[in-house]
Short mmCIF file of C-alpha atoms in Angstrom, two decimals:
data_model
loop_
_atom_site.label_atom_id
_atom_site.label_comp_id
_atom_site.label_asym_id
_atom_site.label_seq_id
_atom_site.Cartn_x
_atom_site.Cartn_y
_atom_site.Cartn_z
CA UNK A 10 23.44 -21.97 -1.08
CA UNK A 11 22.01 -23.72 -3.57
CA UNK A 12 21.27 -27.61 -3.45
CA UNK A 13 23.72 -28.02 -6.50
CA UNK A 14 26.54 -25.93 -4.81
CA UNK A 15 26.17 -27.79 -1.60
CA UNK A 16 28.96 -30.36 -1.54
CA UNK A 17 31.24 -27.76 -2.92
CA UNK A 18 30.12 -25.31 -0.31
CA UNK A 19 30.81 -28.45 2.32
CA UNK A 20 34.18 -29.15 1.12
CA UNK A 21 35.45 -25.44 0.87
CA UNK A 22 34.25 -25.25 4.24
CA UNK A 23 36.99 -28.34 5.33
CA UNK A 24 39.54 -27.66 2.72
CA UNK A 25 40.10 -24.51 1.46
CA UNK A 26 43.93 -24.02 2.23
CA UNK A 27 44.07 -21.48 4.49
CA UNK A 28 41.54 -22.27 6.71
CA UNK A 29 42.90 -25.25 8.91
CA UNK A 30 45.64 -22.93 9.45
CA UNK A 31 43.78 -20.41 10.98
CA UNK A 32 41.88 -22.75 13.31
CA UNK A 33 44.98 -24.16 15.48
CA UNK A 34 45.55 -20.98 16.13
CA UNK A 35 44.76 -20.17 19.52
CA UNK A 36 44.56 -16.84 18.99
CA UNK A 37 42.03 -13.90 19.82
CA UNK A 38 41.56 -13.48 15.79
CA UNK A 39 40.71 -16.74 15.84
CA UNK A 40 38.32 -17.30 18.80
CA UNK A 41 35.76 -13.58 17.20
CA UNK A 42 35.61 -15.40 13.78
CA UNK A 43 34.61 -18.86 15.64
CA UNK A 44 31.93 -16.62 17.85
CA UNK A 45 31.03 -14.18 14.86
CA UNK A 46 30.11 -17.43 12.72
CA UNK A 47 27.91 -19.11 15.98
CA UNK A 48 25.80 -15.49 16.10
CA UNK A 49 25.16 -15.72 12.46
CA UNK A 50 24.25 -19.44 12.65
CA UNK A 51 21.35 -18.39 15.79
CA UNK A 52 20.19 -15.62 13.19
CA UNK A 53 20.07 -17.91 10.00
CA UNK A 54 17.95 -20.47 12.17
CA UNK A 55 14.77 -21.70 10.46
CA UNK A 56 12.33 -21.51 13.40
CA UNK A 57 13.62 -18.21 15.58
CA UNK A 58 12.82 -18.40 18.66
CA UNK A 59 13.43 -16.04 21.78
CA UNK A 60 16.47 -18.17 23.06
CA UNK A 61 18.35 -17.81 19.91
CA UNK A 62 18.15 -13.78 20.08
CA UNK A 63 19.70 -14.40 23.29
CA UNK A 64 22.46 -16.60 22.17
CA UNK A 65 23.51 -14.49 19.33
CA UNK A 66 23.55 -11.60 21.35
CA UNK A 67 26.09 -13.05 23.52
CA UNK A 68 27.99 -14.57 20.67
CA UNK A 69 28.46 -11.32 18.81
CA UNK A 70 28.90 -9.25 22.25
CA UNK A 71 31.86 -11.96 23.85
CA UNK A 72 33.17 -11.82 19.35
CA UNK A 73 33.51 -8.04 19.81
CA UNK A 74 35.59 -8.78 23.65
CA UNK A 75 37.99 -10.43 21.65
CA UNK A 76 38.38 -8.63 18.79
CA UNK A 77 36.94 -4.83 19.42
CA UNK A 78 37.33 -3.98 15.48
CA UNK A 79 34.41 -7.21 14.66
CA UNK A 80 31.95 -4.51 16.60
CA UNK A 81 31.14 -3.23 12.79
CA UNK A 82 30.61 -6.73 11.25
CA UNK A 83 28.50 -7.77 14.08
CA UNK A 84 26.59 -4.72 14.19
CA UNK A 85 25.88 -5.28 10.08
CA UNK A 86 24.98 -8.71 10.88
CA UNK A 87 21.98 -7.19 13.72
CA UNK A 88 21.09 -4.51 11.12
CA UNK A 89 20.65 -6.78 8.74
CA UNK A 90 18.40 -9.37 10.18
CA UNK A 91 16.00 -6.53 11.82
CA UNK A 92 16.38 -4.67 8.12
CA UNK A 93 14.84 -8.47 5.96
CA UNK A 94 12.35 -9.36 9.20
CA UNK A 95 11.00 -6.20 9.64
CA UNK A 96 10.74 -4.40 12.82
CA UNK A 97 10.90 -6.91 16.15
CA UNK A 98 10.94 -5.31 19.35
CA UNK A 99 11.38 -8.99 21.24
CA UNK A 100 14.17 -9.30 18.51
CA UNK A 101 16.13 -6.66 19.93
CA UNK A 102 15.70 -6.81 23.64
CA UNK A 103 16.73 -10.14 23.40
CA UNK A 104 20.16 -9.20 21.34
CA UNK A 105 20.29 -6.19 23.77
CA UNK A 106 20.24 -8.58 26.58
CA UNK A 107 22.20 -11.23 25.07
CA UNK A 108 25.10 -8.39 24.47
CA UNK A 109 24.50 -6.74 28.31
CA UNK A 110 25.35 -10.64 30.04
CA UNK A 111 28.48 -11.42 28.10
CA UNK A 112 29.89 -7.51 28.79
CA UNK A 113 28.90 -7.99 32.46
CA UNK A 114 30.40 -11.49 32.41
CA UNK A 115 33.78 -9.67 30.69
CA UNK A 116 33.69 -7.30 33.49
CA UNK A 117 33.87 -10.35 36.34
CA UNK A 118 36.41 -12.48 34.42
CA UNK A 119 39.02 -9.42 33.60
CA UNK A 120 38.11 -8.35 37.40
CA UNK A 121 38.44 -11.52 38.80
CA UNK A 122 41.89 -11.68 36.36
CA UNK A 123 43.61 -8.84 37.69
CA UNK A 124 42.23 -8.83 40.95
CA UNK A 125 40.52 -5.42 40.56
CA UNK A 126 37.43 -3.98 38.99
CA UNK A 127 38.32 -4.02 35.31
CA UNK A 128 37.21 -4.27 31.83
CA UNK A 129 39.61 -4.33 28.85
CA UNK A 130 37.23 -3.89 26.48
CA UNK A 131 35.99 -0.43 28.31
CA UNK A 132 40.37 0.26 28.42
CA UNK A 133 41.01 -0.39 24.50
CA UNK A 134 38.44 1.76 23.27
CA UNK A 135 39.61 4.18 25.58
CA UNK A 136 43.13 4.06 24.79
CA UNK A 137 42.33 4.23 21.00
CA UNK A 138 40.53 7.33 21.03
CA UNK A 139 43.30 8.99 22.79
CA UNK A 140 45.76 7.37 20.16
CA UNK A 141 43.29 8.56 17.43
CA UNK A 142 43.16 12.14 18.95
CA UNK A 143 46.86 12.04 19.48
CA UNK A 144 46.45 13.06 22.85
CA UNK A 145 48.44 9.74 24.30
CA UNK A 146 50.37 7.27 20.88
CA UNK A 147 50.08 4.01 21.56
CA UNK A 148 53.81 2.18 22.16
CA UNK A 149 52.56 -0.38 19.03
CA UNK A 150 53.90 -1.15 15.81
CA UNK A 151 54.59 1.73 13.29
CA UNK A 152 54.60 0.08 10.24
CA UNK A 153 51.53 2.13 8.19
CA UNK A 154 49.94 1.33 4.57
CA UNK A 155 47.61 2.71 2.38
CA UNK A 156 44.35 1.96 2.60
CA UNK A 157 43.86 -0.39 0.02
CA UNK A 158 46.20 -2.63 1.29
CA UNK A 159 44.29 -5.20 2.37
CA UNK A 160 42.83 -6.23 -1.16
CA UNK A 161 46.52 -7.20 -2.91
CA UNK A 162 47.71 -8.74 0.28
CA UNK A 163 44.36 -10.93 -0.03
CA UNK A 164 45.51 -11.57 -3.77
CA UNK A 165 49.07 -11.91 -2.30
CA UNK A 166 48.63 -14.62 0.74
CA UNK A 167 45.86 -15.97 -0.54
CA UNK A 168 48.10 -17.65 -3.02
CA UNK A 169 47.33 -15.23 -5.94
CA UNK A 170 44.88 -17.15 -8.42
CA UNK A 171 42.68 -18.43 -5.44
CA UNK A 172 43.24 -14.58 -3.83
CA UNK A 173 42.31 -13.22 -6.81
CA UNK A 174 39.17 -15.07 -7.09
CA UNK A 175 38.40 -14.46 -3.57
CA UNK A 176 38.42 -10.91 -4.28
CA UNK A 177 36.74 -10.63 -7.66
CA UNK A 178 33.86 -12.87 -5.85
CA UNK A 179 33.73 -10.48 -2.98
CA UNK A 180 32.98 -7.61 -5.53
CA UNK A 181 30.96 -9.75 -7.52
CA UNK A 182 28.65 -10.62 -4.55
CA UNK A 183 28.00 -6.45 -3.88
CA UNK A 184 27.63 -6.05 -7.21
CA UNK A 185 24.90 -8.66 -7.80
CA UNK A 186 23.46 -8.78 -4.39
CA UNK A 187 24.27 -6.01 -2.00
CA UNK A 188 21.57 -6.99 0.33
CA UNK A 189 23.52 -10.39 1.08
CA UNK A 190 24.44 -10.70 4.36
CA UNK A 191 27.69 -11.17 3.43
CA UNK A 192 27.70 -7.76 1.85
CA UNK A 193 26.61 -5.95 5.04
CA UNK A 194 28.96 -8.09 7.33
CA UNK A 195 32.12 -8.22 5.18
CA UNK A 196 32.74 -4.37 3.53
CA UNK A 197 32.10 -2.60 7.28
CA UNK A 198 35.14 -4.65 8.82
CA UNK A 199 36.84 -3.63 6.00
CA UNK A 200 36.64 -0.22 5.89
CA UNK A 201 37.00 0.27 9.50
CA UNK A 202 40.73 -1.79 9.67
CA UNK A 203 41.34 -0.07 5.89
CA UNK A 204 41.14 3.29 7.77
CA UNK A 205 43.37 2.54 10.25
CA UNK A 206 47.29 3.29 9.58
CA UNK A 207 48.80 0.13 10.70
CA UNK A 208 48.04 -2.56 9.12
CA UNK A 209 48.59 -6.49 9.79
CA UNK A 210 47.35 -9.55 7.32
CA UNK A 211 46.11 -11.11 11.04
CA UNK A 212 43.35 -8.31 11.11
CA UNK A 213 41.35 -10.44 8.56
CA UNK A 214 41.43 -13.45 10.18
CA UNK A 215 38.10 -13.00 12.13
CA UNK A 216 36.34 -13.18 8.50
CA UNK A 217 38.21 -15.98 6.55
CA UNK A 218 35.64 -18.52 7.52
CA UNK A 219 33.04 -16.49 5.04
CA UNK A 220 35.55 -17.49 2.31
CA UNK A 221 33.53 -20.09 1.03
CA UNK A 222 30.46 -18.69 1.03
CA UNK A 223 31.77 -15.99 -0.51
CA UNK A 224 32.78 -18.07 -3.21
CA UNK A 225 30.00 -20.20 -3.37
CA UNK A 226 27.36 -17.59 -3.96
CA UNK A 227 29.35 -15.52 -5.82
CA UNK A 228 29.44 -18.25 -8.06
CA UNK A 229 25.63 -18.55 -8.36
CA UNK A 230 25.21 -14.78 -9.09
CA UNK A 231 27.06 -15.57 -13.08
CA UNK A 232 24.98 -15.62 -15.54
CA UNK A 233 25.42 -18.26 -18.40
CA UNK A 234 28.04 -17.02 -20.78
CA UNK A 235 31.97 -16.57 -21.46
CA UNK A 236 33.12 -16.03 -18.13
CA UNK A 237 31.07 -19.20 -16.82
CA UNK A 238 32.42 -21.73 -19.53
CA UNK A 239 36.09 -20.32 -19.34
CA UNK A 240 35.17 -20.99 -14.88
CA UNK A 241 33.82 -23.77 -15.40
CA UNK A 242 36.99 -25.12 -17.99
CA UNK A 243 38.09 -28.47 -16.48
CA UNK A 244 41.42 -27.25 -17.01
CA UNK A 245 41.13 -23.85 -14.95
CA UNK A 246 39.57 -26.22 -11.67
CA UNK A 247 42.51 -28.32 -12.09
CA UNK A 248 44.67 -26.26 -11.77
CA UNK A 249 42.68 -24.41 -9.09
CA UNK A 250 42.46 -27.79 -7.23
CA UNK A 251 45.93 -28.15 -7.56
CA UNK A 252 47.26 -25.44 -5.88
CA UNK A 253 44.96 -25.53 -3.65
CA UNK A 254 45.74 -28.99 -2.37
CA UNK A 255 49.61 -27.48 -2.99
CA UNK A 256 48.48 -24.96 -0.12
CA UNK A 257 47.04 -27.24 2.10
CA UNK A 258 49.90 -29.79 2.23
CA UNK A 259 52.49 -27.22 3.00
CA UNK A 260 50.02 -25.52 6.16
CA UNK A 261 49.07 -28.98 7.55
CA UNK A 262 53.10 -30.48 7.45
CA UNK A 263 55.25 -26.77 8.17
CA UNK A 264 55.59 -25.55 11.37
CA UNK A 265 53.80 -22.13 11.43
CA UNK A 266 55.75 -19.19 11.69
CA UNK A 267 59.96 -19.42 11.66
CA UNK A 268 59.88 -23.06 12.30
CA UNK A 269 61.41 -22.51 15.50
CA UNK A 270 58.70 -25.60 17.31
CA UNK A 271 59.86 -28.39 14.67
CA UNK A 272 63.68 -27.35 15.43
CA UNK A 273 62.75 -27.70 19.20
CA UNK A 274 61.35 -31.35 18.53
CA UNK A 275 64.69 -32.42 17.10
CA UNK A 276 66.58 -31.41 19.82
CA UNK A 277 64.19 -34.13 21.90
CA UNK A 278 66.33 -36.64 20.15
CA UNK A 279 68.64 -38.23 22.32
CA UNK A 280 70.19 -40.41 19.96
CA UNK A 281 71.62 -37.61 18.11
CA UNK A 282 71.38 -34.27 20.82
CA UNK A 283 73.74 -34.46 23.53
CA UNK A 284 73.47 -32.72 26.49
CA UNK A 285 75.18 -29.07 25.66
CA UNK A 286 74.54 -25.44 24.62
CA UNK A 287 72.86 -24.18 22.29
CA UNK A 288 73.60 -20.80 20.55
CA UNK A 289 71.55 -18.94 17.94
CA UNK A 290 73.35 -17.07 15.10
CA UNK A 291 71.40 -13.70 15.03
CA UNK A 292 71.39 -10.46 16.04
CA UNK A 293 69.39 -8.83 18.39
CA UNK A 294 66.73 -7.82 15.98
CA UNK A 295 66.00 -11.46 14.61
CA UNK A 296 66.85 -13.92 17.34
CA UNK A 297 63.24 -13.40 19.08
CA UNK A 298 61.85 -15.03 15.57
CA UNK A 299 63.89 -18.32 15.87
CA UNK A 300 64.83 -18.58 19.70
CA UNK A 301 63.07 -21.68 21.29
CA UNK A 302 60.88 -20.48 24.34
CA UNK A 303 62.61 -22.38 27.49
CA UNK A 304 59.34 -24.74 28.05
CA UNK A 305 60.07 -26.32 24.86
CA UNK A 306 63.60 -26.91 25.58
CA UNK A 307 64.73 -30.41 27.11
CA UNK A 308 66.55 -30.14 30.65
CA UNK A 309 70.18 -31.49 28.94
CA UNK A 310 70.28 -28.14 26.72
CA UNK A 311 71.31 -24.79 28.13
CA UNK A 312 70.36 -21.39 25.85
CA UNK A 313 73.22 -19.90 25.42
CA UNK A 314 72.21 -16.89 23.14
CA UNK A 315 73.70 -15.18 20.69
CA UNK A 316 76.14 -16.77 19.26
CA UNK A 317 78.26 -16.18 16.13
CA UNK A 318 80.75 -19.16 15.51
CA UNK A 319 82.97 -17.42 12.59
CA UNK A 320 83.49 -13.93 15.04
CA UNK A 321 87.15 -13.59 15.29
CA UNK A 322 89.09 -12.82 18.34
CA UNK A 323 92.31 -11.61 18.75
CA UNK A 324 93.45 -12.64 14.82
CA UNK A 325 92.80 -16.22 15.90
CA UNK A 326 90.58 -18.80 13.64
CA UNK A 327 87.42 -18.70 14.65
CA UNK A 328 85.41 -21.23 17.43
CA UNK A 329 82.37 -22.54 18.11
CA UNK A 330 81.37 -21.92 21.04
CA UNK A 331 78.18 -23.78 21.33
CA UNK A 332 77.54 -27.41 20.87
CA UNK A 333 74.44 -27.17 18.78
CA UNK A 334 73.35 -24.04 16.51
CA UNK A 335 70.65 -22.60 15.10
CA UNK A 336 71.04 -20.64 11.79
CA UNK A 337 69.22 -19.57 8.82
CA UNK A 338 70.62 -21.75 5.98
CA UNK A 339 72.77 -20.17 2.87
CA UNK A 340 73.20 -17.55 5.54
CA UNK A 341 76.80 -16.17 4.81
CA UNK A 342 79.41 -17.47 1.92
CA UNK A 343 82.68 -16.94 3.45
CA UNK A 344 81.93 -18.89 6.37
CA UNK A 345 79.69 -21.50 7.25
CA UNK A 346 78.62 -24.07 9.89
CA UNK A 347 80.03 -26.65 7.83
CA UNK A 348 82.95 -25.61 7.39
CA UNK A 349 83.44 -25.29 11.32
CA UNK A 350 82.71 -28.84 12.08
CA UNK A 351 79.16 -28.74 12.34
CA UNK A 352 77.07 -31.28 10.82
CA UNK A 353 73.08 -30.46 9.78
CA UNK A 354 70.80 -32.50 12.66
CA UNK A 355 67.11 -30.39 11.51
CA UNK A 356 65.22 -28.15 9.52
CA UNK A 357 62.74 -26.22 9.68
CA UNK A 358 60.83 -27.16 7.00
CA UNK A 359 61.23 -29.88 4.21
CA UNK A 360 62.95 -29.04 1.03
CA UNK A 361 59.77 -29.63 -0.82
CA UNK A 362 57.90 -26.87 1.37
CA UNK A 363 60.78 -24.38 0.99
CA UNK A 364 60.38 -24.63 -2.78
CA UNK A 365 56.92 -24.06 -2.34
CA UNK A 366 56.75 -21.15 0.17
CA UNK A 367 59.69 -19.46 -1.80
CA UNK A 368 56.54 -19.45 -4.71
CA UNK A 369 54.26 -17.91 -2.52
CA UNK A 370 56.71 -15.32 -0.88
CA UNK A 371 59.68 -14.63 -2.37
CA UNK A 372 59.99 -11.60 0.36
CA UNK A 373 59.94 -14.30 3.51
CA UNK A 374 62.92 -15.53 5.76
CA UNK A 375 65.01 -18.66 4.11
CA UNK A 376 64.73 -21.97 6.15
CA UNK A 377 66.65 -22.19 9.65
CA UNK A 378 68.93 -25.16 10.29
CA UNK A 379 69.69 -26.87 13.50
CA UNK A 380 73.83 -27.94 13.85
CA UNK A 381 75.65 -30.40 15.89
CA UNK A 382 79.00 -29.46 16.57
CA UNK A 383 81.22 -32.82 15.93
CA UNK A 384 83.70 -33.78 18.18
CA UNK A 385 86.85 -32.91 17.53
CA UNK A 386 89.26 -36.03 16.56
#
């Protein structure tokens, strides 16, 4: 990066929208970007020395434990440092060895897991080249895409003019540069999980913190001309800014996924949450995307379930039959919480953040609601 792109670079790094939601996730996406990044930061190193072989080898070897697909990236990342330094024999026994101590200390920790000798790593490979060679399907998802998927739902999620420069950069880049390390890193990852059938935006996650480099040198690579004044337009980086700072607010201040952890810190309230039961008005298809895990629940509130307040039985008006509910909000016209005594105590996200995450996915669930059933006079 250049010295004049360097505070941009910087603050990408800390603000681009997405990526402060990716890192409180503790997830295994999450944990192979974090280690992918640390082996490219031993290999970038300005004075290389034996120990940082070694650590990179582990980094990339423990990155490809926790996410087997990142084997491609982190094998471009190898092939590219031993392609620009020329041939190093103490450059790859050290990587070889680095890679050999974190699979042996996988083997002890899965071992030592399941109380058996055992390697998951060793077991996914092996299950996916059965699945592969349809000799043994895999019980997972079925959902399959095309293979090009993965570009428009990087336009798509990425909130689509920031997406859409993501992408155009990432082309950009190969174009002007395909012996970046970015290059060699980025487009193997993505053919291998554009190959594969069944498809899930989380696959990318191991790669978003390259974003802003991405970005960044893809910016350097323009020439002077059109396309760098119209860039460069103080209107087009307002407006840039904008919704990017949009993006940001909304992912720092919603709960991520349904919503279901901010409903769960209302019902800590005692001032308004008696003790009772609480019901969930879904079927059995969508209550596992709401329903409050039982270690988030206080002691005073029993899970009831399923439950569908405006069911009728036996001609009679219909009851509630839970104290508090949880709902998704406009959910029916006919008949509604409301109109059964219940009064609104939480939601799942503000009304500002609905607004905005009805902009960036018009396809996603509507808000869910958390009810108090009043007392009757």
């Amino acid at each position: 990066v250049s010295d004049q792109l360097q505070r941009p670079f910087i603050l990408l790094s800390y603000f681009l929208w997405f990526l402060p939601y990716q890192h409180v996730r503790f997830a295994a996406e999450t944990w192979a970007g974090l280690l992918f990044l640390l082996g490219l930061s031993q290999l970038l190193g300005t004075t290389m020395r034996d120990r940082s072989w070694l650590v990179a080898g582990i980094c990339f070897a423990l990155c490809v434990q926790m996410k087997p697909a990142m084997v491609v990236a982190c094998a471009g990342a190898m092939g590219w440092f031993l392609f620009t330094s020329g041939s190093r024999e103490r450059a790859i026994i050290r990587l070889a060895a680095g890679g050999a101590i974190a699979l042996a200390l996988g083997v002890a920790v899965d071992s030592w897991f399941y109380g058996e000798p055992m390697h998951t790593l060793w077991n996914y490979l092996y299950k996916n080249s059965l699945s592969i060679s349809k000799v043994e399907p895999l019980p997972v998802a079925s959902e399959t895409y095309a293979w090009f998927y993965y570009f428009p739902w990087i336009i798509k999620y990425g909130i689509w003019p920031i997406g859409a420069v993501l992408v155009a950069g990432l082309f950009w880049l190969t174009y002007r540069s395909p012996r970046s390390l970015l290059v060699w890193c980025i487009w193997p990852y993505l053919l291998l999980v554009s190959a594969i059938p069944h498809k899930e935006l989380r696959f990318l996650f191991p790669l978003v913190d390259l974003a802003p480099l991405v970005l960044v040198l893809a910016w350097q690579q323009i020439e002077n001309g059109t396309l760098t004044r119209v860039l460069q337009h103080r209107a087009v980086l307002i407006a840039l800014v904008v919704i990017n700072v949009c993006g940001l607010i909304v992912a720092s201040t919603t709960a991520a996924g349904s919503g279901r952890t901010r409903l769960a810190e209302d019902l800590w309230d005692e001032r308004t949450v008696p003790a009772g039961s609480l019901g969930y008005d879904f079927n059995n298809d969508l209550i596992w995307t709401v329903r409050i895990p039982s270690f988030y629940l206080p002691l005073r509130i029993k899970d009831i379930g399923i439950n569908d307040p405006c069911a009728m039985a036996n001609d009679l008006p219909p009851t509630p039959t839970s104290d508090l509910l949880i709902a998704e909000a406009d959910c029916c016209s006919s008949c509604t919480p409301e109109g059964l005594g219940y009064r609104t105590l939480g939601r799942s996200e503000t009304m500002p953040a609905t607004f905005m995450l009805d902009l960036y996915n018009s396809d996603r669930h509507g808000p869910y609601l958390l009810y108090r059933i009043d007392p009757a006079p």
